[in-house]
CSV table of C-alpha atoms and ligand atoms in Angstrom, one decimal:
chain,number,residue,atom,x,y,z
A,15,UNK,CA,52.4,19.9,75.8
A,16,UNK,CA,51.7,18.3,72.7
A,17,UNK,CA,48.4,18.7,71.4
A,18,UNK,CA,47.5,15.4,69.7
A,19,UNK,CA,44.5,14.0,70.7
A,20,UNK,CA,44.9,11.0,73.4
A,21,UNK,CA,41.0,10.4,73.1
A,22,UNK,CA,38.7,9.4,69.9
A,23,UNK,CA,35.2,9.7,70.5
A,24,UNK,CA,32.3,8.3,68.3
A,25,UNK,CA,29.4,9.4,68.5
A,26,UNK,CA,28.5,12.9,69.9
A,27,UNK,CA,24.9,12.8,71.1
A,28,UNK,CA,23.2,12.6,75.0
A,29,UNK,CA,26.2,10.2,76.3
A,30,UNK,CA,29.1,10.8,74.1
A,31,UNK,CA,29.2,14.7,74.2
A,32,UNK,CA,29.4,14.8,77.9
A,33,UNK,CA,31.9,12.3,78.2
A,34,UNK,CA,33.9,14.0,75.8
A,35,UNK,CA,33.5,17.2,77.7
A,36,UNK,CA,34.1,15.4,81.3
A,37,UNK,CA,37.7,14.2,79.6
A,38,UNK,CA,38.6,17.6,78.4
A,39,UNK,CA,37.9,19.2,81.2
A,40,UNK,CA,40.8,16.4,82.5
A,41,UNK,CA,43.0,18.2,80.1
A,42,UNK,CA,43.1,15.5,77.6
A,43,UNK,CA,42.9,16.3,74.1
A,44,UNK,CA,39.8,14.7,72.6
A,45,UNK,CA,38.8,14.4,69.0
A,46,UNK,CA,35.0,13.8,69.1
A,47,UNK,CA,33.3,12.0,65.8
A,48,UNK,CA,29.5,12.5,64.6
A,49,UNK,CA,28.4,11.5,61.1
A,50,UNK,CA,26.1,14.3,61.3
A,51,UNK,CA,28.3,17.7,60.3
A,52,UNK,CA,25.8,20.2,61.5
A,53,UNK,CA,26.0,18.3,64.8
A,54,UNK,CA,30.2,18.7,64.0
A,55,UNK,CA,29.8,22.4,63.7
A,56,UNK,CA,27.5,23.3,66.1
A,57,UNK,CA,30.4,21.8,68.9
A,58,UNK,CA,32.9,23.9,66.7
A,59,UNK,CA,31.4,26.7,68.0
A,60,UNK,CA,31.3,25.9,71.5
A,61,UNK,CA,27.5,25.3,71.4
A,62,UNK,CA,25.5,22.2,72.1
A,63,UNK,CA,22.9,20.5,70.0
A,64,UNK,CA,21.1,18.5,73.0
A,65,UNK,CA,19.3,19.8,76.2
A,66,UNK,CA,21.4,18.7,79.5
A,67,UNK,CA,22.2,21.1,82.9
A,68,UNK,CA,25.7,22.3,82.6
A,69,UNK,CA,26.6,20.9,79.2
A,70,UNK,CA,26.6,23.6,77.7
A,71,UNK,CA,29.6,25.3,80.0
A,72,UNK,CA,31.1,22.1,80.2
A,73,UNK,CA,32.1,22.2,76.3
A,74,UNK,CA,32.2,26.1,75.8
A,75,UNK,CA,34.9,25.9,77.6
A,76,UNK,CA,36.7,22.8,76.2
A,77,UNK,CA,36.5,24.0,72.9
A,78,UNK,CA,37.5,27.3,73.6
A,79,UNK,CA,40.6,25.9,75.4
A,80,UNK,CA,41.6,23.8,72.6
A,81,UNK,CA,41.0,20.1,74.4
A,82,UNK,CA,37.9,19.1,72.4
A,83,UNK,CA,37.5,19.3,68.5
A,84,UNK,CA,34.3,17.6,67.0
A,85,UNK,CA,35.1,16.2,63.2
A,86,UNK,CA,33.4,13.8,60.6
A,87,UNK,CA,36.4,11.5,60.5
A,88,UNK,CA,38.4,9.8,63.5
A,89,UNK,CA,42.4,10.7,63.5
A,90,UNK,CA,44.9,8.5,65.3
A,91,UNK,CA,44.9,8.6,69.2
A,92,UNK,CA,45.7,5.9,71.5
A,93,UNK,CA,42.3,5.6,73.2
A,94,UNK,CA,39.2,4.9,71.1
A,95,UNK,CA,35.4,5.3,72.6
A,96,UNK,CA,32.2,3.5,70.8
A,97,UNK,CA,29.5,5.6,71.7
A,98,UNK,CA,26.5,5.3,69.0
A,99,UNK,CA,23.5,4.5,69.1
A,100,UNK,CA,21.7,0.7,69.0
A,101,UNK,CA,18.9,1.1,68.2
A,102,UNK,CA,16.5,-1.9,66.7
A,103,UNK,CA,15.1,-3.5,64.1
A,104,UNK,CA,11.9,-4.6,63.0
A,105,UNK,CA,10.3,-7.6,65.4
A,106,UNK,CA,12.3,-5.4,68.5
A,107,UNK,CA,15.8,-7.2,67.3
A,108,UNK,CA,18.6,-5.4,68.0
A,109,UNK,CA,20.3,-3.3,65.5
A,110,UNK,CA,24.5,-3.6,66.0
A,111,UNK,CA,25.0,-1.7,62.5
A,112,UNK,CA,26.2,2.0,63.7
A,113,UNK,CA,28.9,0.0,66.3
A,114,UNK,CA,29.9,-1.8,63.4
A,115,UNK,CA,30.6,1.9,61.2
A,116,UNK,CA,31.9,2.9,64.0
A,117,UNK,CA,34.3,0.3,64.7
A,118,UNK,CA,35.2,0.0,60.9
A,119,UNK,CA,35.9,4.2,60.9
A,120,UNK,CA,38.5,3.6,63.4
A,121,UNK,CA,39.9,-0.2,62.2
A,122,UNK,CA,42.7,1.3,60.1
A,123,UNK,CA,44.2,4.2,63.0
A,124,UNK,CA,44.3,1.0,65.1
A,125,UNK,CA,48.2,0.1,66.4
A,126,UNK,CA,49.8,-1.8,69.4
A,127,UNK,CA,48.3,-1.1,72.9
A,128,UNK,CA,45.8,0.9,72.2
A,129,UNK,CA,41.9,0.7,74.0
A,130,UNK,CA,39.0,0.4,71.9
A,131,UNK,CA,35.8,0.6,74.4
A,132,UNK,CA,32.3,0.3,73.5
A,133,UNK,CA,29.9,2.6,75.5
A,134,UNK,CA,26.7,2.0,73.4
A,135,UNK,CA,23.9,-0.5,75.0
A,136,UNK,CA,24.6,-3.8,72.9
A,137,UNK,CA,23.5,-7.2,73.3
A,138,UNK,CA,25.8,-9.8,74.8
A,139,UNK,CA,28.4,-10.9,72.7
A,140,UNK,CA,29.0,-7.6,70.7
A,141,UNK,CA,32.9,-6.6,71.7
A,142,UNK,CA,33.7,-10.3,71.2
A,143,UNK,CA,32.3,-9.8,68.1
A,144,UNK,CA,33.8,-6.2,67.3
A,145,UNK,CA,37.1,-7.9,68.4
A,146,UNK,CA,36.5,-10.5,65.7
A,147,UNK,CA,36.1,-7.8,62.9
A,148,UNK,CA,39.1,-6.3,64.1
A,149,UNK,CA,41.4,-9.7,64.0
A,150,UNK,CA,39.9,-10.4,60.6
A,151,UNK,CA,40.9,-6.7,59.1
A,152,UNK,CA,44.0,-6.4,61.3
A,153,UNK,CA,45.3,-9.9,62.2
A,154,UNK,CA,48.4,-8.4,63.2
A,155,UNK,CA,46.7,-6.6,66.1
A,156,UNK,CA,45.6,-10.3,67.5
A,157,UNK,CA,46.2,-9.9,71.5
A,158,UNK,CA,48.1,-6.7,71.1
A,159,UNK,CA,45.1,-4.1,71.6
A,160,UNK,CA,42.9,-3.5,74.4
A,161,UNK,CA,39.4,-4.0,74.2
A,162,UNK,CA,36.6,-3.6,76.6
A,163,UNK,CA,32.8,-3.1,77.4
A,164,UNK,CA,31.5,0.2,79.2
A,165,UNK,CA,28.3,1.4,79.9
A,166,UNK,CA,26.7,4.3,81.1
A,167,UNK,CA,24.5,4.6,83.7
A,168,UNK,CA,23.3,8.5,83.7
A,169,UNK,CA,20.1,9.5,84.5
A,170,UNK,CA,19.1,12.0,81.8
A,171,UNK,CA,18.8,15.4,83.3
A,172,UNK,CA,21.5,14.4,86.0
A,173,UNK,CA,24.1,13.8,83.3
A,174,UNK,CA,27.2,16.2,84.2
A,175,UNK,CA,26.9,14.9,88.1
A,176,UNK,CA,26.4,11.3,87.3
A,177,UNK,CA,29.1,11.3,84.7
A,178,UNK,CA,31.8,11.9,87.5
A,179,UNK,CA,30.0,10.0,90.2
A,180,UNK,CA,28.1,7.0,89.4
A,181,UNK,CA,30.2,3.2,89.5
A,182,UNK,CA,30.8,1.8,86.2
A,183,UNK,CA,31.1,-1.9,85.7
A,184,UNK,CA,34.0,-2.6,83.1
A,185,UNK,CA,34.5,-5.6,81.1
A,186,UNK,CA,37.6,-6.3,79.2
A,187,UNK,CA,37.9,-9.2,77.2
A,188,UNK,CA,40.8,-10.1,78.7
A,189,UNK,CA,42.5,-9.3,82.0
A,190,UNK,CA,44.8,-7.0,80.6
A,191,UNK,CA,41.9,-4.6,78.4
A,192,UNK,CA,40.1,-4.5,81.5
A,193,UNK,CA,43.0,-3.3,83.6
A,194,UNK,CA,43.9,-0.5,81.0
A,195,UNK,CA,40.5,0.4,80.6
A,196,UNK,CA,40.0,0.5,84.2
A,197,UNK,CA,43.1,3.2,84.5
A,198,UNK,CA,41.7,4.8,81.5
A,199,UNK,CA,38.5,6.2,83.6
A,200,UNK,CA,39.7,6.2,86.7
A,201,UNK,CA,41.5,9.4,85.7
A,202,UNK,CA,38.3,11.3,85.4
A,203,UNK,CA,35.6,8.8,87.3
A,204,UNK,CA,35.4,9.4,90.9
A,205,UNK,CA,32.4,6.4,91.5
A,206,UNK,CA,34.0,2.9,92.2
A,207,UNK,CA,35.1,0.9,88.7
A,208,UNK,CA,34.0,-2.7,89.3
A,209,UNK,CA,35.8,-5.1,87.3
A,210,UNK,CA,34.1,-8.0,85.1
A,211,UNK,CA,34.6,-9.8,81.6
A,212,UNK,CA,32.9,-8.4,78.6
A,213,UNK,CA,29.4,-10.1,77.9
A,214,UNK,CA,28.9,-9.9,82.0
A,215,UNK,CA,29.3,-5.8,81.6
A,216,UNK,CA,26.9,-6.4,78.2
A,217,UNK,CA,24.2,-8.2,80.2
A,218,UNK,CA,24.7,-5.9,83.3
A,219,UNK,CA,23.6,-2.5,81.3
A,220,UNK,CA,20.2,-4.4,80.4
A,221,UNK,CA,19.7,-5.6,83.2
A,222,UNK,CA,19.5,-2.9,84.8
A,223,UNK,CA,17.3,-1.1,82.9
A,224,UNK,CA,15.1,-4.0,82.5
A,225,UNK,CA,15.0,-4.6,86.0
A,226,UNK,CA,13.7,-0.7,86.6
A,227,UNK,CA,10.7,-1.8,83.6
A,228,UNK,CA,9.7,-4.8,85.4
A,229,UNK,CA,9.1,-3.1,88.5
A,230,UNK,CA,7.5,-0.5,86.9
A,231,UNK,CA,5.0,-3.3,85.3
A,232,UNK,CA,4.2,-4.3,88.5
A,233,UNK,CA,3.2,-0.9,89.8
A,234,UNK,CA,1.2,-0.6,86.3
A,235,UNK,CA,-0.3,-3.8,86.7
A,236,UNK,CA,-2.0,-2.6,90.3
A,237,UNK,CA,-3.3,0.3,88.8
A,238,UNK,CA,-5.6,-1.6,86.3
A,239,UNK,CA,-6.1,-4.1,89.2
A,240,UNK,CA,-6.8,-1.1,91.5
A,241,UNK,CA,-9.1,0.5,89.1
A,242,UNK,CA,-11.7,-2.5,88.6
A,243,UNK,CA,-11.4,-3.1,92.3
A,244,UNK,CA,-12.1,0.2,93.3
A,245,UNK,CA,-9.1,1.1,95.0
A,246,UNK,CA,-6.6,3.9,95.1
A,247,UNK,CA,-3.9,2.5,93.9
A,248,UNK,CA,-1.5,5.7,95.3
A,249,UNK,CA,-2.6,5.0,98.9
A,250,UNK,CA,-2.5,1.2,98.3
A,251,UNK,CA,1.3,1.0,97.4
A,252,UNK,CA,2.3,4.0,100.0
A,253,UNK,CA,1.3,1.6,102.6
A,254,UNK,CA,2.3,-1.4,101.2
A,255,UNK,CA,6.1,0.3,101.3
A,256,UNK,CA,5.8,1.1,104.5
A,257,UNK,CA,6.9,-2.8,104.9
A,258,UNK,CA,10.4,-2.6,105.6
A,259,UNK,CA,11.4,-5.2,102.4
A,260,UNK,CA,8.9,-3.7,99.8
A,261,UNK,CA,9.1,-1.0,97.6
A,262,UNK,CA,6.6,-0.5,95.1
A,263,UNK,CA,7.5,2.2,92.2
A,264,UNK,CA,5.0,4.2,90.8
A,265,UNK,CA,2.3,3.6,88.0
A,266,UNK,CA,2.0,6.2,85.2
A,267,UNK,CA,1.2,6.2,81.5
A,268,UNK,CA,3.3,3.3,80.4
A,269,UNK,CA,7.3,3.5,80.1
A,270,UNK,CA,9.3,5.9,77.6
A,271,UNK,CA,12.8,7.3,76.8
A,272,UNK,CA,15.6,5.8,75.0
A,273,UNK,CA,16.6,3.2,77.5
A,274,UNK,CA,14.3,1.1,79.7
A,275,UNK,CA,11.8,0.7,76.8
A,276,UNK,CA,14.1,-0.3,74.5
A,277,UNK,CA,16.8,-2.2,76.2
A,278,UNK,CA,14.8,-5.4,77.6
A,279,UNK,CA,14.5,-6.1,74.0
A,280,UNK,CA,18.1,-7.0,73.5
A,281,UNK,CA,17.8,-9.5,76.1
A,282,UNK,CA,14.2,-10.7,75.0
A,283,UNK,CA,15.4,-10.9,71.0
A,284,UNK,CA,18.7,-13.1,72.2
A,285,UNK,CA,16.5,-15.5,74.4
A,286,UNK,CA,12.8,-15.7,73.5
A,287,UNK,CA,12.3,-18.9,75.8
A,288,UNK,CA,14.4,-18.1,79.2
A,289,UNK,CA,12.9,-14.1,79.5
A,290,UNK,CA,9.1,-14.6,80.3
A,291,UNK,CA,8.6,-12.0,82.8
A,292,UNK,CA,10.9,-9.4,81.2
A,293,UNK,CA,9.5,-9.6,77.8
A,294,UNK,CA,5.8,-9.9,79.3
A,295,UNK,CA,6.6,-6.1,81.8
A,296,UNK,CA,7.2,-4.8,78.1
A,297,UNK,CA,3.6,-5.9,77.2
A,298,UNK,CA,2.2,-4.4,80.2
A,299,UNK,CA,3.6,-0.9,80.2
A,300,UNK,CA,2.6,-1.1,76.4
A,301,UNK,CA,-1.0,-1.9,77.4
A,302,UNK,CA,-0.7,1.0,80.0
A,303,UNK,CA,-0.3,3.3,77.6
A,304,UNK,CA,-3.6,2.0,75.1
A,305,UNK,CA,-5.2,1.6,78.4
A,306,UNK,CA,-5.1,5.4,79.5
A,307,UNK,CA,-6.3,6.5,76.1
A,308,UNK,CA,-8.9,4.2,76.2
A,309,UNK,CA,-10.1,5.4,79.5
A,310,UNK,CA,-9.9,8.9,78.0
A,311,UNK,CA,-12.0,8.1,75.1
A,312,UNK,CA,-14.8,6.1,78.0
A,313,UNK,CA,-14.5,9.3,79.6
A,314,UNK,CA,-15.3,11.3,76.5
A,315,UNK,CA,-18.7,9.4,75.5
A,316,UNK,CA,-20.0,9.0,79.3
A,317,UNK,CA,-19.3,13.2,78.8
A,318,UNK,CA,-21.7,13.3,76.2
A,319,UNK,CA,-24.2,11.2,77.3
A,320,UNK,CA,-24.7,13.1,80.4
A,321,UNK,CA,-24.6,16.5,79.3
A,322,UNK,CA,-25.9,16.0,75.5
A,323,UNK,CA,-22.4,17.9,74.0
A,324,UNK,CA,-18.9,16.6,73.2
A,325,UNK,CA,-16.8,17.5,75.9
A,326,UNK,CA,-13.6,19.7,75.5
A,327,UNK,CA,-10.3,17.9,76.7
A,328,UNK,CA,-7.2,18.8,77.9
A,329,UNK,CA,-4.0,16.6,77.7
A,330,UNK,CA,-1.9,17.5,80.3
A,331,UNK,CA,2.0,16.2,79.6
A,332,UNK,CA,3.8,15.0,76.7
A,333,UNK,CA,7.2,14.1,77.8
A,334,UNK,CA,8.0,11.3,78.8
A,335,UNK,CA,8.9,11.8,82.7
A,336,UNK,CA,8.2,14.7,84.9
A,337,UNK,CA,10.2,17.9,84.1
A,338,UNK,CA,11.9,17.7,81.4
A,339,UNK,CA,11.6,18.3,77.2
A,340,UNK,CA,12.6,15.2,76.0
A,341,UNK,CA,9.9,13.1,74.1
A,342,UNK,CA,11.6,10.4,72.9
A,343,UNK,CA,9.7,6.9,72.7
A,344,UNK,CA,6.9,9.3,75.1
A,345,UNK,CA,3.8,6.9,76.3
A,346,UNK,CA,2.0,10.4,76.7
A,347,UNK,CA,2.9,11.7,73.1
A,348,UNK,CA,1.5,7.9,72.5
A,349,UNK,CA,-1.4,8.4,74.0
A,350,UNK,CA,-2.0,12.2,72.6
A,351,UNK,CA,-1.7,10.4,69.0
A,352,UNK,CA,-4.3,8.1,69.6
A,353,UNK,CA,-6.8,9.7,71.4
A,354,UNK,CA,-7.0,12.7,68.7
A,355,UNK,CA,-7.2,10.1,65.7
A,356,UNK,CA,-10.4,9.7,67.2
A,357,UNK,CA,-11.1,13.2,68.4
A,358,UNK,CA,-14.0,13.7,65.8
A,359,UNK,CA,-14.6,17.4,65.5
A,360,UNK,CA,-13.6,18.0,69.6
A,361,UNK,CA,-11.7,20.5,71.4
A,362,UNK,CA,-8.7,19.0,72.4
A,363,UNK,CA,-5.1,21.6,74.6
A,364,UNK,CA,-2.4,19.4,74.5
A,365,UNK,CA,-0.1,20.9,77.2
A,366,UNK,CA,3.6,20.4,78.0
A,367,UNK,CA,5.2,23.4,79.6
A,368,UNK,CA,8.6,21.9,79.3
A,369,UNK,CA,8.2,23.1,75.1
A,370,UNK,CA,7.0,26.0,73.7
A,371,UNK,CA,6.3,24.9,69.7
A,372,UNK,CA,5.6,20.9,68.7
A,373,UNK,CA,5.6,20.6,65.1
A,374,UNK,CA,2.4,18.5,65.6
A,375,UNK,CA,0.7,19.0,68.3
A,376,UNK,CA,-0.8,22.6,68.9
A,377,UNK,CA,1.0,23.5,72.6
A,378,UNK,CA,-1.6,25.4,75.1
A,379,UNK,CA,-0.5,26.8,78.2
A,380,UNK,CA,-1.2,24.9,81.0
A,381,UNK,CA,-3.3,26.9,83.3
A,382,UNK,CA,-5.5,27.8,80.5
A,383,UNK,CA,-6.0,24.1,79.0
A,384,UNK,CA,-7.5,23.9,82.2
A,385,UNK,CA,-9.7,26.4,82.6
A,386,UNK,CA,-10.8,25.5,79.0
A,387,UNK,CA,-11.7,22.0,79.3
A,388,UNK,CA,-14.3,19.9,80.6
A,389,UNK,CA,-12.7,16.5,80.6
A,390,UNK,CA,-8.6,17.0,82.0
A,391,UNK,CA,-6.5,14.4,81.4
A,392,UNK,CA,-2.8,14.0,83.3
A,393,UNK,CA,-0.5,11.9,81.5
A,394,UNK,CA,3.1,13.4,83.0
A,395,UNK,CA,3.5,14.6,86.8
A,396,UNK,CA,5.2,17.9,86.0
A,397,UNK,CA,6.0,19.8,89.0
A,398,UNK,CA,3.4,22.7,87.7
A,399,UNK,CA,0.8,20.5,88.0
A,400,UNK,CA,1.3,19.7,91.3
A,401,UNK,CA,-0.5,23.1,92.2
A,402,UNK,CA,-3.5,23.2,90.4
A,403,UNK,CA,-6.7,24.1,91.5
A,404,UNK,CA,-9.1,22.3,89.7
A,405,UNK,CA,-12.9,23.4,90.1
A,406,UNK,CA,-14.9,20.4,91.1
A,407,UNK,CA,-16.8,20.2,87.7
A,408,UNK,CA,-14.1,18.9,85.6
A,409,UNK,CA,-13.9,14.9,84.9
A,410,UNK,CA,-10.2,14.8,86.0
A,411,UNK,CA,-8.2,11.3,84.8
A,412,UNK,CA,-4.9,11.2,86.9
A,413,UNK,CA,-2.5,9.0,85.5
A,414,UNK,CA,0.4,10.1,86.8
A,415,UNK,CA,-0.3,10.2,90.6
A,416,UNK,CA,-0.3,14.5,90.5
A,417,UNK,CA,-2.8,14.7,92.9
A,418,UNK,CA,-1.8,11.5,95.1
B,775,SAJ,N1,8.6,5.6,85.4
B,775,SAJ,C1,7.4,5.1,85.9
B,775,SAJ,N2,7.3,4.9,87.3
B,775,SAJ,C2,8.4,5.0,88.1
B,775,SAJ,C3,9.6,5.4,87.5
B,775,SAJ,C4,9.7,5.7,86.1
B,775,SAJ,O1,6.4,5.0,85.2
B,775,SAJ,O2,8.3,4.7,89.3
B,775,SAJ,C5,8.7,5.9,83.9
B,775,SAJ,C6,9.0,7.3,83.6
B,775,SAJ,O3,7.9,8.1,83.6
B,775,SAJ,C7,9.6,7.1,82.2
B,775,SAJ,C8,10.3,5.8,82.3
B,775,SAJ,O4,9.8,5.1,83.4
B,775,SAJ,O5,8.6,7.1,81.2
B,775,SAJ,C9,11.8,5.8,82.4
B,775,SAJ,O6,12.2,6.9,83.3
B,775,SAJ,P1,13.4,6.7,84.3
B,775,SAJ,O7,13.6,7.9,85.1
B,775,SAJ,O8,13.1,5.4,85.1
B,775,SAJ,O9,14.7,6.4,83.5
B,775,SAJ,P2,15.5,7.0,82.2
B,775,SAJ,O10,15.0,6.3,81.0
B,775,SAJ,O11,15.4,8.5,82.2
B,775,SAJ,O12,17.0,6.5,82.5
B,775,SAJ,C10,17.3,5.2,82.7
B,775,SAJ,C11,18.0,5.0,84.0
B,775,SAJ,N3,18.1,3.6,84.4
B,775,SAJ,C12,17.7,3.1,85.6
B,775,SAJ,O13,17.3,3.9,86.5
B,775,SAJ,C13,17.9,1.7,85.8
B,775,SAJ,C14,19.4,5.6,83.9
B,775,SAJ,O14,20.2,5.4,85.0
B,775,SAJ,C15,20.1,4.9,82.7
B,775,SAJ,O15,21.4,5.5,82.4
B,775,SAJ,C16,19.3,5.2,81.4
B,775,SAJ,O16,18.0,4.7,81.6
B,775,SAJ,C17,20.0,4.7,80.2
B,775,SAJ,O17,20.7,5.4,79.5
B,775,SAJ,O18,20.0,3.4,80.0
């Protein structure tokens, strides 16, 4: 068996190192790409340089067998995959210009019949666009190559499973890319593959996501209606759900990660006028997040009032969803910022057991913030939490629905 990899992949981080592994596992030869040659390295060695279940065994092993090689540069193969990040501008505008790199790294290994998929969250119109770049450098390519839109739909955490097991929608941009992209991962993609064009597969991946924010709005929005009207707004939308069309998600500290608060954007940015409700569910999990740390500082001042002295305060959470490390775009790292730029000489235990060092928040272990402070604040629902027993002196602000 010849050796040469079938498989070019670009970009190695949270999506693009598992699907490299997931392919190599296939026993296809893939030639990951990263800009970032400690990142190139560290795969080089087997080793991983992002937290994920099983990733880490997933490319050990394809490494050690020879089936995945991580580089700075692409090679020629006959299967190329765009996986970088979008992320965006100022004024929440999408920014296209790693794809672009991307596309332009692999432009000149380019020849008849091959597949050029982009992976990466993009806003509609994007591969039509690539495509155009392509035509313009490579005219002689016109109709001759395959091209087609991908996403990904992995929970983080739940990659490796999901990865294997979840549908994918794909969208050539003609019948015949979408065809060969469609037998391209149904060798290692055991979900169904639903076909589509192009910008429909674009729009699809934010739509999803923005369709998870919105209903996560809502659920936000009844908390701050809950809270003037006195109401428990964890009780409220358990029975509400028990009507057999209606289900309610859950309130919390406003929406992070990488995806569902970034994504409506691309949609909002391309059409200001037509996406009221999706642009406004960004506004209120954004005001979620100001609003918990404003009900933290209340909490703080009623504290001293009452008992003549500042109270100490424990933040409990900092990623940003239950059990895990990540704290990318977190609304409880948000809300930890803002509440000690005004924390005036207090005692503050910022807690998140899923890290043991921050580089600027001070880390406290859990069970001692709370024994420690007099005001305790829960901004993630760790599993951890769950258990407490908290003495019957402490203000406790629950966020998060740990105690629901
Ligand atoms: N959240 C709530 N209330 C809820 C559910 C979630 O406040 O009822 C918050 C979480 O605490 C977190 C944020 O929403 O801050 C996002 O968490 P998540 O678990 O909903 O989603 P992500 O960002 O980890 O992954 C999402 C997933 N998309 C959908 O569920 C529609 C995943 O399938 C996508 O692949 C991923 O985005 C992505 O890469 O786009």
């Amino acid at each position: 068996m010849s050796n040469k990899p079938s498989v070019v992949m670009v970009g190695l981080g949270y999506i693009g190192l598992p699907t490299a592994a997931l392919i190599a596992q296939n026993k296809t030869y893939v030639h990951g790409v990263d800009i970032n040659p400690s990142v190139v390295e560290t795969i080089n060695q087997g080793k991983i340089h992002i937290v994920e279940p099983e990733l880490d065994i997933a490319v050990a092993k394809a490494v050690k067998e020879g089936y995945l090689k991580a580089a700075t540069t692409p090679v020629e193969a006959s299967a190329y995959l765009i996986v970088v990040p979008t992320p965006f501008k100022a004024k929440n505008e999408p920014d296209i210009s790693f794809v672009e790199s991307a596309t332009r790294a692999v432009l000149p290994l380019l020849k008849e019949d091959d597949l050029y998929i982009i992976e990466s969250t993009s806003p509609v119109g994007t591969t039509e666009k690539m495509m155009q770049l392509i035509f313009t450098e490579r005219p002689e390519l016109a109709g001759k190559i395959n091209i087609a839109y991908c996403p990904e739909r992995v929970l983080p955490g739940n990659v490796m499973y999901e990865l294997v097991h979840n549908d994918r929608v794909i969208g050539g941009v003609d019948e015949k890319s979408t065809e060969k992209a469609l037998a391209f991962y149904r060798e290692f993609i055991k979900g169904d593959l639903h076909r589509t064009n192009a910008r429909t597969a674009e729009m699809c991946k934010l739509v999803e996501n923005s369709s998870r924010d919105v209903q996560i709005a809502f659920a936000n929005e009844l908390s701050l209606i809950c809270d003037k009207a006195d109401i428990n707004v964890w009780d409220l939308i358990e029975l509400a759900n028990k009507h057999p069309r209606v289900n309610i998600l859950q309130p919390g500290c406003g929406v992070g990660g990488h995806c569902i608060a970034v994504d409506p954007y691309f949609i909002v940015a391309e059409y200001p006028m037509e996406s009221k409700i999706i642009g406004k569910a960004r506004e209120i999990n954004n005001y979620k997040s100001f609003w918990c740390a404003e009900k933290i500082q209340t909490a703080k001042l009623e504290f001293e009032l009452k008992h003549g002295h500042k109270p100490s305060i424990a933040l409990m959470g900092l990623a940003f969803k239950p059990n895990i490390d990540d704290l990318r775009e977190s609304p409880a790292k948000y809300i930890a910022q803002k509440v000690l730029q005004n924390a005036n000489n207090g005692e503050y235990y910022i807690v998140e057991p899923n890290i043991t060092e921050h580089n600027v928040f001070k880390i406290t272990e859990y069970k001692e913030a709370v024994e420690k402070a007099d005001i305790v604040a829960f901004l993630v629902a760790h599993d951890e939490f769950k258990t407490l027993e908290l003495p019957s002196d402490k203000v406790v602000l629950d966020f998060c629905g740990v105690f629901k």
